[in-house]
Amino acid sequence: MADTKDKAKAKSAKAKVQAEPKFSKETYMWWFESMKLMRRFEEKAGQLYGQQKIKGFCHLYIGQEACAAGAVSALTKDDKWITAYRDHAHPLALGTSPNAIMAELFAKATGCSKGKGGSMHIFDKEVNFMGGHGIVGAQVPLGAGIAFAEKYNNTGNVCMAYMGDGAVRQGAFHEALNMAMTWKLPVIFVIENNGYAMGTSVQRTSNVVELYKLGESYDIPSEPVDAMEVENVHEAVARAAERARAGEGPTLLEFRTYRYKGHSMSDPAKYRTKEELEDYKGRDSIEAVAATILQNGWATEEELDEIDAKIKQQVAESVKFAEESPYPDPSELYTDIYIESDYPFIMD
């Protein structure tokens, strides 16, 4: 047992080990497996993009996995989710098949958006994931609208509306916050603040660098969250959801996180230092969860390696599925445009 604890301490590096865990073994094991799937999927997506098997834009979530995993464990399967175009990981955490997401990245008909959306427009109604959205900030008022529908229908559900730190400069962000608080909508606004938006640091774009304070202008309960620790994410989202379900309205959470890759696959990320990157890697949320699991004797290093190997195989199978799937038929250009199946449109 002493040897296992030593390995846990070594593996965690600077990551915080929960020697007295706040949650159950089952929760930590789920977090580990969920975040590992996100990480391995994104690593493979980056590799495939380099091989030009995935085209167009591609924004990876590597380093930010706790922002999704901690929120999913805090909410219910009936709650709704919406985000921007860094959107592969959220549906994975919610249970969307890696096959469907990988096929979408390959623009195949078997993709979750029928090959029509690609990397930036992943949707899965079955898990209540209302999509990734390519226009910066556009998903913020949409998230408020989804929350309005939940309140109108008296479902008791909440909507998680994610955005990047760059989106808070959009007018739609402020309009949505104002309306959400005025109508006490059950929405949790989340700023995934990875520090750089599209390559420009927060400090260079605003006098307000503590982004959660923007919510205070609308009297919205707002707080910063160290989102490199999945426990913090779960607790903050749980508190916000309790408020929302009680009819008290929205919350704004600033998830302070970090992406290990550039803004997109075309971004070499030369605007930050290697030392900064390595410092954040030393606080890696997946390694912290693994270390907590080992420290508490819930699994051995070998068992965690087996889980990782199983996930790598799952991702490999998703690539095979995507490669063997057909492209959409050209006739698909005319489907899924209008809700009315017989809506008139020009065919030629």
Short mmCIF file of N, CA, C and O in Angstrom, two decimals, residues 74-183:
data_model
loop_
_atom_site.label_atom_id
_atom_site.label_comp_id
_atom_site.label_asym_id
_atom_site.label_seq_id
_atom_site.Cartn_x
_atom_site.Cartn_y
_atom_site.Cartn_z
N ALA A 74 -22.83 16.75 -11.76
CA ALA A 74 -23.63 17.58 -10.84
C ALA A 74 -25.07 17.76 -11.29
O ALA A 74 -25.91 18.19 -10.50
N LEU A 75 -25.36 17.45 -12.56
CA LEU A 75 -26.70 17.69 -13.09
C LEU A 75 -27.42 16.38 -13.41
O LEU A 75 -26.92 15.30 -13.10
N THR A 76 -28.58 16.48 -14.03
CA THR A 76 -29.37 15.29 -14.34
C THR A 76 -29.41 15.07 -15.85
O THR A 76 -29.05 15.97 -16.64
N LYS A 77 -29.86 13.90 -16.26
CA LYS A 77 -29.91 13.57 -17.69
C LYS A 77 -30.96 14.40 -18.44
O LYS A 77 -30.94 14.45 -19.67
N ASP A 78 -31.85 15.05 -17.72
CA ASP A 78 -32.89 15.84 -18.37
C ASP A 78 -32.50 17.30 -18.56
O ASP A 78 -33.21 18.04 -19.26
N ASP A 79 -31.41 17.73 -17.95
CA ASP A 79 -30.96 19.11 -18.13
C ASP A 79 -30.41 19.30 -19.54
O ASP A 79 -30.01 18.35 -20.21
N LYS A 80 -30.37 20.55 -19.99
CA LYS A 80 -29.96 20.87 -21.35
C LYS A 80 -28.57 21.49 -21.38
O LYS A 80 -28.14 22.12 -20.42
N TRP A 81 -27.90 21.33 -22.55
CA TRP A 81 -26.51 21.78 -22.69
C TRP A 81 -26.33 22.48 -24.03
O TRP A 81 -26.87 22.05 -25.04
N ILE A 82 -25.53 23.54 -24.03
CA ILE A 82 -25.20 24.23 -25.27
C ILE A 82 -23.82 24.86 -25.09
O ILE A 82 -23.46 25.27 -23.98
N THR A 83 -23.05 24.92 -26.17
CA THR A 83 -21.70 25.48 -26.05
C THR A 83 -21.29 26.12 -27.37
O THR A 83 -22.07 26.22 -28.31
N ALA A 84 -20.04 26.56 -27.42
CA ALA A 84 -19.48 27.17 -28.63
C ALA A 84 -18.91 26.08 -29.52
O ALA A 84 -19.38 24.95 -29.52
N TYR A 85 -17.87 26.38 -30.27
CA TYR A 85 -17.36 25.44 -31.27
C TYR A 85 -16.25 24.54 -30.76
O TYR A 85 -15.77 23.69 -31.49
N ARG A 86 -15.83 24.68 -29.49
CA ARG A 86 -14.91 23.71 -28.88
C ARG A 86 -15.81 22.66 -28.21
O ARG A 86 -15.98 22.64 -26.99
N ASP A 87 -16.39 21.78 -29.04
CA ASP A 87 -17.59 21.07 -28.60
C ASP A 87 -17.54 19.55 -28.71
O ASP A 87 -18.57 18.89 -28.63
N HIS A 88 -16.37 18.95 -28.85
CA HIS A 88 -16.31 17.49 -28.94
C HIS A 88 -16.51 16.83 -27.58
O HIS A 88 -17.10 15.75 -27.47
N ALA A 89 -15.97 17.44 -26.53
CA ALA A 89 -15.89 16.78 -25.22
C ALA A 89 -17.21 16.75 -24.47
O ALA A 89 -17.51 15.76 -23.80
N HIS A 90 -17.99 17.81 -24.56
CA HIS A 90 -19.25 17.86 -23.80
C HIS A 90 -20.18 16.69 -24.13
O HIS A 90 -20.67 16.01 -23.22
N PRO A 91 -20.46 16.42 -25.42
CA PRO A 91 -21.32 15.28 -25.71
C PRO A 91 -20.70 13.94 -25.32
O PRO A 91 -21.43 13.01 -24.96
N LEU A 92 -19.37 13.82 -25.39
CA LEU A 92 -18.73 12.59 -24.92
C LEU A 92 -19.03 12.37 -23.45
O LEU A 92 -19.35 11.25 -23.02
N ALA A 93 -18.94 13.44 -22.66
CA ALA A 93 -19.23 13.34 -21.22
C ALA A 93 -20.69 12.99 -20.97
O ALA A 93 -21.02 12.31 -20.00
N LEU A 94 -21.57 13.44 -21.87
CA LEU A 94 -23.00 13.20 -21.72
C LEU A 94 -23.42 11.81 -22.20
O LEU A 94 -24.53 11.38 -21.93
N GLY A 95 -22.54 11.15 -22.95
CA GLY A 95 -22.85 9.79 -23.38
C GLY A 95 -23.03 9.59 -24.87
O GLY A 95 -23.40 8.49 -25.31
N THR A 96 -22.78 10.61 -25.66
CA THR A 96 -22.85 10.43 -27.12
C THR A 96 -21.77 9.44 -27.55
O THR A 96 -20.65 9.46 -27.05
N SER A 97 -22.08 8.60 -28.50
CA SER A 97 -21.13 7.61 -28.99
C SER A 97 -19.92 8.28 -29.65
O SER A 97 -20.09 9.16 -30.50
N PRO A 98 -18.71 7.87 -29.29
CA PRO A 98 -17.53 8.39 -29.98
C PRO A 98 -17.60 8.13 -31.49
O PRO A 98 -17.07 8.92 -32.28
N ASN A 99 -18.25 7.03 -31.88
CA ASN A 99 -18.40 6.73 -33.31
C ASN A 99 -19.12 7.87 -34.03
O ASN A 99 -18.70 8.31 -35.11
N ALA A 100 -20.21 8.34 -33.44
CA ALA A 100 -21.02 9.38 -34.07
C ALA A 100 -20.27 10.70 -34.15
O ALA A 100 -20.40 11.45 -35.14
N ILE A 101 -19.48 11.02 -33.13
CA ILE A 101 -18.73 12.28 -33.14
C ILE A 101 -17.57 12.19 -34.13
O ILE A 101 -17.34 13.12 -34.92
N MET A 102 -16.84 11.07 -34.12
CA MET A 102 -15.71 10.92 -35.05
C MET A 102 -16.21 10.93 -36.49
O MET A 102 -15.59 11.56 -37.37
N ALA A 103 -17.33 10.27 -36.74
CA ALA A 103 -17.89 10.27 -38.10
C ALA A 103 -18.28 11.68 -38.53
O ALA A 103 -18.13 12.04 -39.70
N GLU A 104 -18.76 12.47 -37.58
CA GLU A 104 -19.09 13.86 -37.91
C GLU A 104 -17.83 14.64 -38.27
O GLU A 104 -17.84 15.47 -39.19
N LEU A 105 -16.75 14.40 -37.56
CA LEU A 105 -15.49 15.08 -37.88
C LEU A 105 -14.99 14.69 -39.28
O LEU A 105 -14.34 15.49 -39.94
N PHE A 106 -15.33 13.47 -39.68
CA PHE A 106 -14.97 12.99 -41.02
C PHE A 106 -15.99 13.43 -42.08
O PHE A 106 -15.84 13.09 -43.26
N ALA A 107 -17.04 14.16 -41.66
CA ALA A 107 -18.12 14.60 -42.56
C ALA A 107 -18.86 13.43 -43.18
O ALA A 107 -19.26 13.48 -44.35
N LYS A 108 -19.09 12.38 -42.40
CA LYS A 108 -19.76 11.19 -42.90
C LYS A 108 -21.24 11.19 -42.51
O LYS A 108 -21.65 11.81 -41.52
N ALA A 109 -22.03 10.45 -43.27
CA ALA A 109 -23.48 10.42 -43.08
C ALA A 109 -23.88 9.85 -41.73
O ALA A 109 -24.96 10.13 -41.22
N THR A 110 -23.01 9.02 -41.14
CA THR A 110 -23.29 8.40 -39.85
C THR A 110 -22.94 9.31 -38.67
O THR A 110 -23.08 8.92 -37.52
N GLY A 111 -22.49 10.52 -38.96
CA GLY A 111 -22.16 11.46 -37.90
C GLY A 111 -23.40 11.97 -37.18
O GLY A 111 -24.51 11.89 -37.69
N CYS A 112 -23.20 12.50 -35.99
CA CYS A 112 -24.34 12.93 -35.18
C CYS A 112 -25.07 14.13 -35.78
O CYS A 112 -26.21 14.40 -35.40
N SER A 113 -24.44 14.84 -36.71
CA SER A 113 -25.13 15.89 -37.46
C SER A 113 -25.22 15.53 -38.95
O SER A 113 -25.28 16.40 -39.82
N LYS A 114 -25.21 14.21 -39.21
CA LYS A 114 -25.35 13.65 -40.56
C LYS A 114 -24.24 14.09 -41.51
O LYS A 114 -24.41 14.13 -42.73
N GLY A 115 -23.08 14.47 -40.94
CA GLY A 115 -21.96 14.90 -41.76
C GLY A 115 -22.07 16.32 -42.28
O GLY A 115 -21.24 16.76 -43.06
N LYS A 116 -23.07 17.06 -41.81
CA LYS A 116 -23.32 18.40 -42.32
C LYS A 116 -22.73 19.49 -41.42
O LYS A 116 -22.65 20.65 -41.83
N GLY A 117 -22.34 19.12 -40.21
CA GLY A 117 -21.90 20.14 -39.27
C GLY A 117 -20.40 20.19 -39.07
O GLY A 117 -19.81 21.26 -38.92
N GLY A 118 -19.77 19.02 -39.05
CA GLY A 118 -18.34 18.98 -38.81
C GLY A 118 -17.99 19.31 -37.37
O GLY A 118 -18.84 19.32 -36.48
N SER A 119 -16.73 19.63 -37.16
CA SER A 119 -16.18 19.82 -35.81
C SER A 119 -16.94 20.85 -34.98
O SER A 119 -17.14 20.65 -33.78
N MET A 120 -17.36 21.94 -35.60
CA MET A 120 -17.93 23.04 -34.82
C MET A 120 -19.43 22.94 -34.57
O MET A 120 -19.99 23.79 -33.87
N HIS A 121 -20.08 21.91 -35.14
CA HIS A 121 -21.53 21.83 -35.02
C HIS A 121 -21.97 20.42 -34.63
O HIS A 121 -22.74 19.78 -35.34
N ILE A 122 -21.47 19.96 -33.50
CA ILE A 122 -21.88 18.66 -32.96
C ILE A 122 -23.21 18.82 -32.24
O ILE A 122 -23.35 19.71 -31.39
N PHE A 123 -24.18 17.99 -32.55
CA PHE A 123 -25.49 18.01 -31.89
C PHE A 123 -25.87 16.59 -31.49
O PHE A 123 -25.52 15.64 -32.19
N ASP A 124 -26.58 16.44 -30.39
CA ASP A 124 -27.16 15.14 -30.04
C ASP A 124 -28.37 15.36 -29.15
O ASP A 124 -28.25 15.52 -27.93
N LYS A 125 -29.53 15.35 -29.77
CA LYS A 125 -30.78 15.57 -29.05
C LYS A 125 -31.02 14.49 -28.00
O LYS A 125 -31.64 14.74 -26.96
N GLU A 126 -30.54 13.26 -28.27
CA GLU A 126 -30.79 12.14 -27.36
C GLU A 126 -30.19 12.38 -25.98
O GLU A 126 -30.69 11.85 -24.98
N VAL A 127 -29.09 13.13 -25.89
CA VAL A 127 -28.49 13.41 -24.58
C VAL A 127 -28.69 14.87 -24.19
O VAL A 127 -28.04 15.40 -23.29
N ASN A 128 -29.62 15.54 -24.90
CA ASN A 128 -29.96 16.94 -24.62
C ASN A 128 -28.80 17.90 -24.85
O ASN A 128 -28.70 18.94 -24.19
N PHE A 129 -27.93 17.55 -25.80
CA PHE A 129 -26.85 18.46 -26.18
C PHE A 129 -27.31 19.26 -27.39
O PHE A 129 -27.45 18.73 -28.49
N MET A 130 -27.56 20.55 -27.13
CA MET A 130 -28.16 21.42 -28.15
C MET A 130 -27.13 22.08 -29.05
O MET A 130 -27.40 23.09 -29.69
N GLY A 131 -25.98 21.52 -29.06
CA GLY A 131 -25.04 21.85 -30.11
C GLY A 131 -23.87 22.74 -29.78
O GLY A 131 -23.85 23.49 -28.80
N GLY A 132 -22.89 22.62 -30.66
CA GLY A 132 -21.79 23.57 -30.72
C GLY A 132 -22.17 24.62 -31.75
O GLY A 132 -22.82 24.32 -32.75
N HIS A 133 -21.75 25.86 -31.51
CA HIS A 133 -22.18 26.97 -32.37
C HIS A 133 -20.98 27.79 -32.79
O HIS A 133 -20.16 28.21 -31.98
N GLY A 134 -20.88 28.03 -34.11
CA GLY A 134 -19.69 28.62 -34.69
C GLY A 134 -19.59 30.13 -34.58
O GLY A 134 -18.51 30.68 -34.68
N ILE A 135 -20.70 30.82 -34.39
CA ILE A 135 -20.67 32.28 -34.27
C ILE A 135 -20.38 32.64 -32.82
O ILE A 135 -21.12 32.23 -31.91
N VAL A 136 -19.33 33.40 -32.59
CA VAL A 136 -18.88 33.69 -31.23
C VAL A 136 -19.99 34.37 -30.42
O VAL A 136 -20.51 35.42 -30.81
N GLY A 137 -20.36 33.75 -29.32
CA GLY A 137 -21.36 34.30 -28.42
C GLY A 137 -22.79 33.99 -28.80
O GLY A 137 -23.71 34.26 -28.01
N ALA A 138 -23.03 33.42 -29.98
CA ALA A 138 -24.40 33.19 -30.44
C ALA A 138 -25.15 32.22 -29.55
O ALA A 138 -26.38 32.29 -29.42
N GLN A 139 -24.41 31.28 -28.92
CA GLN A 139 -25.07 30.27 -28.10
C GLN A 139 -25.54 30.82 -26.75
O GLN A 139 -26.34 30.18 -26.07
N VAL A 140 -25.09 32.00 -26.36
CA VAL A 140 -25.45 32.54 -25.04
C VAL A 140 -26.94 32.89 -24.98
O VAL A 140 -27.66 32.40 -24.08
N PRO A 141 -27.47 33.71 -25.89
CA PRO A 141 -28.92 33.94 -25.87
C PRO A 141 -29.73 32.69 -26.21
O PRO A 141 -30.85 32.53 -25.71
N LEU A 142 -29.16 31.78 -27.02
CA LEU A 142 -29.86 30.53 -27.28
C LEU A 142 -30.01 29.72 -25.99
O LEU A 142 -31.05 29.12 -25.73
N GLY A 143 -28.96 29.72 -25.17
CA GLY A 143 -29.03 29.04 -23.88
C GLY A 143 -30.10 29.64 -22.98
O GLY A 143 -30.84 28.93 -22.30
N ALA A 144 -30.19 30.97 -23.00
CA ALA A 144 -31.25 31.64 -22.22
C ALA A 144 -32.62 31.26 -22.76
O ALA A 144 -33.58 31.06 -22.00
N GLY A 145 -32.73 31.15 -24.08
CA GLY A 145 -34.00 30.76 -24.69
C GLY A 145 -34.41 29.34 -24.33
O GLY A 145 -35.59 29.07 -24.07
N ILE A 146 -33.43 28.44 -24.30
CA ILE A 146 -33.72 27.06 -23.87
C ILE A 146 -34.21 27.06 -22.43
O ILE A 146 -35.18 26.37 -22.08
N ALA A 147 -33.56 27.85 -21.59
CA ALA A 147 -33.98 27.95 -20.18
C ALA A 147 -35.38 28.54 -20.06
O ALA A 147 -36.17 28.12 -19.20
N PHE A 148 -35.69 29.51 -20.94
CA PHE A 148 -37.04 30.07 -20.94
C PHE A 148 -38.07 28.99 -21.22
O PHE A 148 -39.13 28.92 -20.57
N ALA A 149 -37.78 28.12 -22.20
CA ALA A 149 -38.70 27.04 -22.53
C ALA A 149 -38.88 26.08 -21.36
O ALA A 149 -40.00 25.62 -21.08
N GLU A 150 -37.79 25.78 -20.66
CA GLU A 150 -37.88 24.88 -19.50
C GLU A 150 -38.74 25.51 -18.40
O GLU A 150 -39.56 24.83 -17.77
N LYS A 151 -38.58 26.79 -18.19
CA LYS A 151 -39.39 27.47 -17.17
C LYS A 151 -40.86 27.54 -17.60
O LYS A 151 -41.77 27.28 -16.81
N TYR A 152 -41.08 27.87 -18.87
CA TYR A 152 -42.44 27.99 -19.40
C TYR A 152 -43.18 26.66 -19.28
O TYR A 152 -44.38 26.63 -18.94
N ASN A 153 -42.48 25.57 -19.53
CA ASN A 153 -43.08 24.24 -19.47
C ASN A 153 -43.02 23.62 -18.07
O ASN A 153 -43.46 22.48 -17.88
N ASN A 154 -42.45 24.37 -17.14
CA ASN A 154 -42.41 23.93 -15.73
C ASN A 154 -41.78 22.54 -15.58
O ASN A 154 -42.28 21.68 -14.86
N THR A 155 -40.63 22.34 -16.24
CA THR A 155 -39.97 21.02 -16.21
C THR A 155 -39.09 20.82 -14.99
O THR A 155 -38.79 19.69 -14.61
N GLY A 156 -38.61 21.92 -14.41
CA GLY A 156 -37.65 21.82 -13.32
C GLY A 156 -36.23 21.62 -13.81
O GLY A 156 -35.30 21.46 -13.00
N ASN A 157 -36.03 21.64 -15.13
CA ASN A 157 -34.69 21.44 -15.69
C ASN A 157 -33.94 22.76 -15.81
O ASN A 157 -34.55 23.84 -15.84
N VAL A 158 -32.62 22.66 -15.91
CA VAL A 158 -31.78 23.84 -16.11
C VAL A 158 -31.04 23.70 -17.43
O VAL A 158 -30.95 22.62 -18.01
N CYS A 159 -30.48 24.81 -17.89
CA CYS A 159 -29.66 24.80 -19.10
C CYS A 159 -28.26 25.28 -18.75
O CYS A 159 -28.08 26.31 -18.11
N MET A 160 -27.27 24.49 -19.17
CA MET A 160 -25.86 24.88 -19.04
C MET A 160 -25.45 25.54 -20.35
O MET A 160 -25.49 24.92 -21.41
N ALA A 161 -25.06 26.81 -20.29
CA ALA A 161 -24.65 27.55 -21.48
C ALA A 161 -23.18 27.93 -21.36
O ALA A 161 -22.83 28.85 -20.60
N TYR A 162 -22.34 27.21 -22.08
CA TYR A 162 -20.90 27.46 -22.04
C TYR A 162 -20.49 28.49 -23.09
O TYR A 162 -21.09 28.59 -24.16
N MET A 163 -19.42 29.21 -22.78
CA MET A 163 -18.82 30.14 -23.74
C MET A 163 -17.35 30.29 -23.40
O MET A 163 -16.91 29.96 -22.30
N GLY A 164 -16.58 30.81 -24.35
CA GLY A 164 -15.18 31.10 -24.08
C GLY A 164 -15.02 32.50 -23.54
O GLY A 164 -15.95 33.31 -23.54
N ASP A 165 -13.81 32.82 -23.09
CA ASP A 165 -13.58 34.15 -22.50
C ASP A 165 -13.71 35.26 -23.55
O ASP A 165 -14.04 36.39 -23.21
N GLY A 166 -13.49 34.93 -24.83
CA GLY A 166 -13.65 35.94 -25.87
C GLY A 166 -15.09 36.33 -26.12
O GLY A 166 -15.37 37.45 -26.55
N ALA A 167 -16.02 35.43 -25.83
CA ALA A 167 -17.44 35.68 -26.12
C ALA A 167 -18.04 36.75 -25.23
O ALA A 167 -19.07 37.34 -25.58
N VAL A 168 -17.44 37.01 -24.08
CA VAL A 168 -18.03 37.99 -23.16
C VAL A 168 -17.88 39.41 -23.68
O VAL A 168 -18.44 40.35 -23.10
N ARG A 169 -17.17 39.60 -24.80
CA ARG A 169 -17.06 40.93 -25.41
C ARG A 169 -18.23 41.19 -26.37
O ARG A 169 -18.35 42.29 -26.91
N GLN A 170 -19.06 40.18 -26.59
CA GLN A 170 -20.18 40.32 -27.52
C GLN A 170 -21.39 40.92 -26.82
O GLN A 170 -21.68 40.61 -25.66
N GLY A 171 -22.11 41.76 -27.55
CA GLY A 171 -23.30 42.37 -26.98
C GLY A 171 -24.35 41.35 -26.60
O GLY A 171 -25.10 41.54 -25.62
N ALA A 172 -24.42 40.24 -27.36
CA ALA A 172 -25.42 39.20 -27.08
C ALA A 172 -25.24 38.62 -25.68
O ALA A 172 -26.22 38.23 -25.03
N PHE A 173 -24.01 38.57 -25.20
CA PHE A 173 -23.74 38.08 -23.84
C PHE A 173 -24.47 38.95 -22.81
O PHE A 173 -25.17 38.45 -21.93
N HIS A 174 -24.32 40.25 -22.94
CA HIS A 174 -24.90 41.17 -21.96
C HIS A 174 -26.43 41.21 -22.07
O HIS A 174 -27.13 41.28 -21.06
N GLU A 175 -26.93 41.17 -23.29
CA GLU A 175 -28.38 41.15 -23.47
C GLU A 175 -28.99 39.89 -22.85
O GLU A 175 -30.04 39.95 -22.20
N ALA A 176 -28.31 38.75 -23.05
CA ALA A 176 -28.83 37.49 -22.52
C ALA A 176 -28.81 37.48 -21.00
O ALA A 176 -29.76 37.01 -20.35
N LEU A 177 -27.74 38.00 -20.41
CA LEU A 177 -27.65 38.04 -18.94
C LEU A 177 -28.75 38.93 -18.37
O LEU A 177 -29.38 38.59 -17.35
N ASN A 178 -28.98 40.07 -19.01
CA ASN A 178 -30.01 40.99 -18.52
C ASN A 178 -31.39 40.34 -18.56
O ASN A 178 -32.15 40.40 -17.58
N MET A 179 -31.72 39.70 -19.67
CA MET A 179 -33.03 39.07 -19.81
C MET A 179 -33.17 37.87 -18.87
O MET A 179 -34.23 37.67 -18.26
N ALA A 180 -32.10 37.10 -18.73
CA ALA A 180 -32.16 35.91 -17.88
C ALA A 180 -32.42 36.27 -16.43
O ALA A 180 -33.18 35.60 -15.73
N MET A 181 -31.80 37.35 -15.97
CA MET A 181 -32.00 37.75 -14.58
C MET A 181 -33.35 38.41 -14.39
O MET A 181 -34.03 38.21 -13.38
N THR A 182 -33.79 39.19 -15.39
CA THR A 182 -35.09 39.84 -15.30
C THR A 182 -36.21 38.81 -15.20
O THR A 182 -37.17 38.99 -14.43
N TRP A 183 -36.07 37.72 -15.96
CA TRP A 183 -37.11 36.69 -15.99
C TRP A 183 -36.79 35.50 -15.08
O TRP A 183 -37.54 34.53 -15.07
#
